[in-house]
Tab-separated table of C-alpha atoms in Angstrom:
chain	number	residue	atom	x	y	z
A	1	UNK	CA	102.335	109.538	104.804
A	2	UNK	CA	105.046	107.191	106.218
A	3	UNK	CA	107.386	108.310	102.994
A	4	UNK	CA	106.673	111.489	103.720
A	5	UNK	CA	107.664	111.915	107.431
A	6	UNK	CA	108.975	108.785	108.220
A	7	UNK	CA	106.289	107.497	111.428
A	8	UNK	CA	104.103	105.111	110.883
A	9	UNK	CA	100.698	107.179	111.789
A	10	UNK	CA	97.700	105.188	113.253
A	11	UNK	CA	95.029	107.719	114.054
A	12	UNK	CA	94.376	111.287	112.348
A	13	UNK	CA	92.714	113.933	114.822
A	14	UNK	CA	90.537	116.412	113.361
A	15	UNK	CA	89.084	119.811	114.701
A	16	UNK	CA	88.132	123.042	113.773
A	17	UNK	CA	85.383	124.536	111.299
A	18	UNK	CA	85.849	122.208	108.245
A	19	UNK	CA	85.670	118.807	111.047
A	20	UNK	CA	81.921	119.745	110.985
A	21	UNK	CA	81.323	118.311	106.935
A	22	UNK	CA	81.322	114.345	107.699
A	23	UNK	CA	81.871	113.747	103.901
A	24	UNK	CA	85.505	115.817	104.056
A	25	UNK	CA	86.259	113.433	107.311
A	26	UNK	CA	85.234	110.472	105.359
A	27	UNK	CA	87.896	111.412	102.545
A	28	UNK	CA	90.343	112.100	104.935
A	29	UNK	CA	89.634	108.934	106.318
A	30	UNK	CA	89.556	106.704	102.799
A	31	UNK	CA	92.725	108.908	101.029
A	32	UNK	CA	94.996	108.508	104.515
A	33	UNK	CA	93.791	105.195	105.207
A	34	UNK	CA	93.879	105.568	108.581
A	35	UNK	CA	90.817	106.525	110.970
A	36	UNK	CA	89.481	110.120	111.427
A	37	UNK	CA	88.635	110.960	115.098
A	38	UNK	CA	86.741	114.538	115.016
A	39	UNK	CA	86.650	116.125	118.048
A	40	UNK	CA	83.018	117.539	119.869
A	41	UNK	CA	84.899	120.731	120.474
A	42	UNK	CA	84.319	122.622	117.327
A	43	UNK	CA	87.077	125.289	117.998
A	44	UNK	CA	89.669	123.438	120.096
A	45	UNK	CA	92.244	126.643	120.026
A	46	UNK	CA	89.272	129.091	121.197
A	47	UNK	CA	88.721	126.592	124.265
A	48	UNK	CA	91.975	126.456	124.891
A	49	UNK	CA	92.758	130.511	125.182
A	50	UNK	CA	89.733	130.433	127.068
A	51	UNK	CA	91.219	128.092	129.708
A	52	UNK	CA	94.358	129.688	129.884
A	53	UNK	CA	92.759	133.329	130.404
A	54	UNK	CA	90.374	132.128	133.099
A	55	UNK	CA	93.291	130.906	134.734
A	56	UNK	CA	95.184	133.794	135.133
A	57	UNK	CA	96.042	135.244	138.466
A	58	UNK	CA	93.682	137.184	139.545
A	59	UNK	CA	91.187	135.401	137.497
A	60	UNK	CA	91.922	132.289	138.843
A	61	UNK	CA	88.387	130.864	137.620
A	62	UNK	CA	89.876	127.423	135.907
A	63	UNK	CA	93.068	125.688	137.157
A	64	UNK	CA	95.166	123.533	134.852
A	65	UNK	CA	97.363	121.372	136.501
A	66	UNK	CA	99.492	118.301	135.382
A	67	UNK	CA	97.723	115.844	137.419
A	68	UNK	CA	94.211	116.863	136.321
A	69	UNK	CA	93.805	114.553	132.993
A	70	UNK	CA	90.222	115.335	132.458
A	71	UNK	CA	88.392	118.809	132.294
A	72	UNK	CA	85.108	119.295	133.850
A	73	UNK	CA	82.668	120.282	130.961
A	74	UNK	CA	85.000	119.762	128.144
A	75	UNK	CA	83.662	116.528	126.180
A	76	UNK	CA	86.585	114.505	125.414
A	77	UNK	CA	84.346	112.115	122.665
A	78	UNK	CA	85.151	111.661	119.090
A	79	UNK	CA	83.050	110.787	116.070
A	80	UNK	CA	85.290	108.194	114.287
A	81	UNK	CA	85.741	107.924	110.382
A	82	UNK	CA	87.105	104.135	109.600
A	83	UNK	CA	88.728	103.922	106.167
A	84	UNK	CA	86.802	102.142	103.697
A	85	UNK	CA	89.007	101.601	100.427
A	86	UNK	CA	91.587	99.389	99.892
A	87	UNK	CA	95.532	100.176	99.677
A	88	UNK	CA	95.261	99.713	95.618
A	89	UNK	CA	92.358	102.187	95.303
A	90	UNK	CA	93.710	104.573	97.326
A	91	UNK	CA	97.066	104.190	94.898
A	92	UNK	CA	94.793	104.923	92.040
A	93	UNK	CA	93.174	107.779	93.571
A	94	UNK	CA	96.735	109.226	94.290
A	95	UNK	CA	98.229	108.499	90.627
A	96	UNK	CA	95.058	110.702	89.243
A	97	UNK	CA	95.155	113.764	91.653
A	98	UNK	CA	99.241	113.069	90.438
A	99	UNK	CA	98.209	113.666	86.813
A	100	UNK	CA	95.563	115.838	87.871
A	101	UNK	CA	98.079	118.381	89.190
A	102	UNK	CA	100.413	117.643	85.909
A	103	UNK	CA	97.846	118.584	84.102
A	104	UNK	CA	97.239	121.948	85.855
A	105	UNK	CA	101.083	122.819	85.660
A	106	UNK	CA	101.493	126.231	83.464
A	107	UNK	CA	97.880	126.665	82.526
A	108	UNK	CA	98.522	130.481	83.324
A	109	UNK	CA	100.104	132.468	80.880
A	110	UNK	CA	102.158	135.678	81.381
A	111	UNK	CA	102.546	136.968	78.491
A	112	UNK	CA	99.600	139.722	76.951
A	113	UNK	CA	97.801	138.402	73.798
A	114	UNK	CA	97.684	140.396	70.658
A	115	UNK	CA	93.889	142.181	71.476
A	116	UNK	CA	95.387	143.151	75.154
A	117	UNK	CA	97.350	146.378	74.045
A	118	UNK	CA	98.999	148.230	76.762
A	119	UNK	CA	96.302	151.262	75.772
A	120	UNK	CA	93.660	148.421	76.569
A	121	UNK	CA	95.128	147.720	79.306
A	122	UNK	CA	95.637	150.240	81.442
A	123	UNK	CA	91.699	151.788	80.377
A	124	UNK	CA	90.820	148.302	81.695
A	125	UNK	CA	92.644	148.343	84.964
A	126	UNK	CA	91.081	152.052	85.973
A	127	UNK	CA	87.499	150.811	85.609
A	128	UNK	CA	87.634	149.801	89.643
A	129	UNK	CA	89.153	153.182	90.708
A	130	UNK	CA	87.365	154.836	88.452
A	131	UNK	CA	83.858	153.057	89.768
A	132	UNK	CA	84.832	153.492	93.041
A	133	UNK	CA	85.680	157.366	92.628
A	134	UNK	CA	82.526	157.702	90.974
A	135	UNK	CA	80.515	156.111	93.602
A	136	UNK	CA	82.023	157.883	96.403
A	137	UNK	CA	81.372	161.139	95.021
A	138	UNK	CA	77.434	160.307	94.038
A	139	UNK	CA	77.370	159.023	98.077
A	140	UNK	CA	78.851	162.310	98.913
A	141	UNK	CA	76.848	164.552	96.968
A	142	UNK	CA	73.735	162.622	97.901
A	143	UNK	CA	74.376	162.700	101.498
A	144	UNK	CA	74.707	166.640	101.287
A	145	UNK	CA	71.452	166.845	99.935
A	146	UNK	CA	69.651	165.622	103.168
C-alpha cells in the first residue's frame, strides 16, 4: 500500500455491511498486513445522517459541536483483526492473485462462433420479450376473468 499512495498506513478501519463476516476482516488483516479495527456501528454513514438531521434547527434533538469528542450512545469500540502472515507470504499471495488476474485477461471473446448465425441470434435474443409479452397478456386475460 505504501507504493501505491505513498503513507506508510498503520491501522485499516472497517465499517459497513461486509465488516460483519470476521473471516473477510481477517484477510484484510493478513493481505494488508496491518490491523483491522471494525467498528460496532454497522452502518456508520446511516448514523451519521441521522445525527446531522436530528440536529437541524428546529429539530434541534442532537447537537454536534467541536468540543464534544464523544457521543452519548454511540459505541466508539472496535473488534481488532492482528495480521498473522509474514511479509514473504503475503508476497506470494500477491504474485498468485498477479497471475491469477493474467490469467483471466481476454477470456471473453467478441467475436460470434460459426453455430451463432445472426438468424440464431436475434430468435435467441426475443425469447425474454417474447416471455415477458406472453406472460403479461395470460396475467391480463386471467385477471379479466374474475
Amino acid at each position: 500500500m505504501k507504493k501505491d499512495c505513498g503513507i506508510n498506513l498503520n491501522k485499516l478501519h472497517a465499517d459497513g455491511v461486509m465488516a460483519s463476516n470476521s473471516l473477510l476482516m481477517q484477510l484484510q488483516a493478513d493481505l494488508s498486513g496491518i490491523p483491522v479495527l471494525k467498528t460496532e456501528v454497522h452502518e456508520p454513514a446511516v448514523l451519521g445522517t441521522a445525527m446531522a438531521a436530528a440536529q437541524a434547527n428546529g429539530i434541534d434533538l442532537y447537537k454536534l459541536e467541536a468540543e464534544i469528542r464523544g457521543y452519548a450512545g454511540v459505541q466508539s469500540h472496535h473488534e481488532t483483526f492482528l495480521p498473522t502472515t509474514t511479509e514473504e507470504e503475503r508476497n506470494a499471495r500477491y504474485t498468485k492473485w498477479k497471475m491469477a488476474v493474467q490469467r483471466s485477461l481476454g477470456w471473453a471473446v467478441s467475436k460470434k462462433s460459426e453455430a451463432m448465425t445472426d438468424e440464431r441470434y436475434s430468435l435467441l435474443a426475443s425469447i425474454p420479450a417474447g416471455l415477458f409479452l406472453a406472460t403479461s397478456f395470460l396475467m391480463l386475460v386471467h385477471s379479466q376473468q374474475r
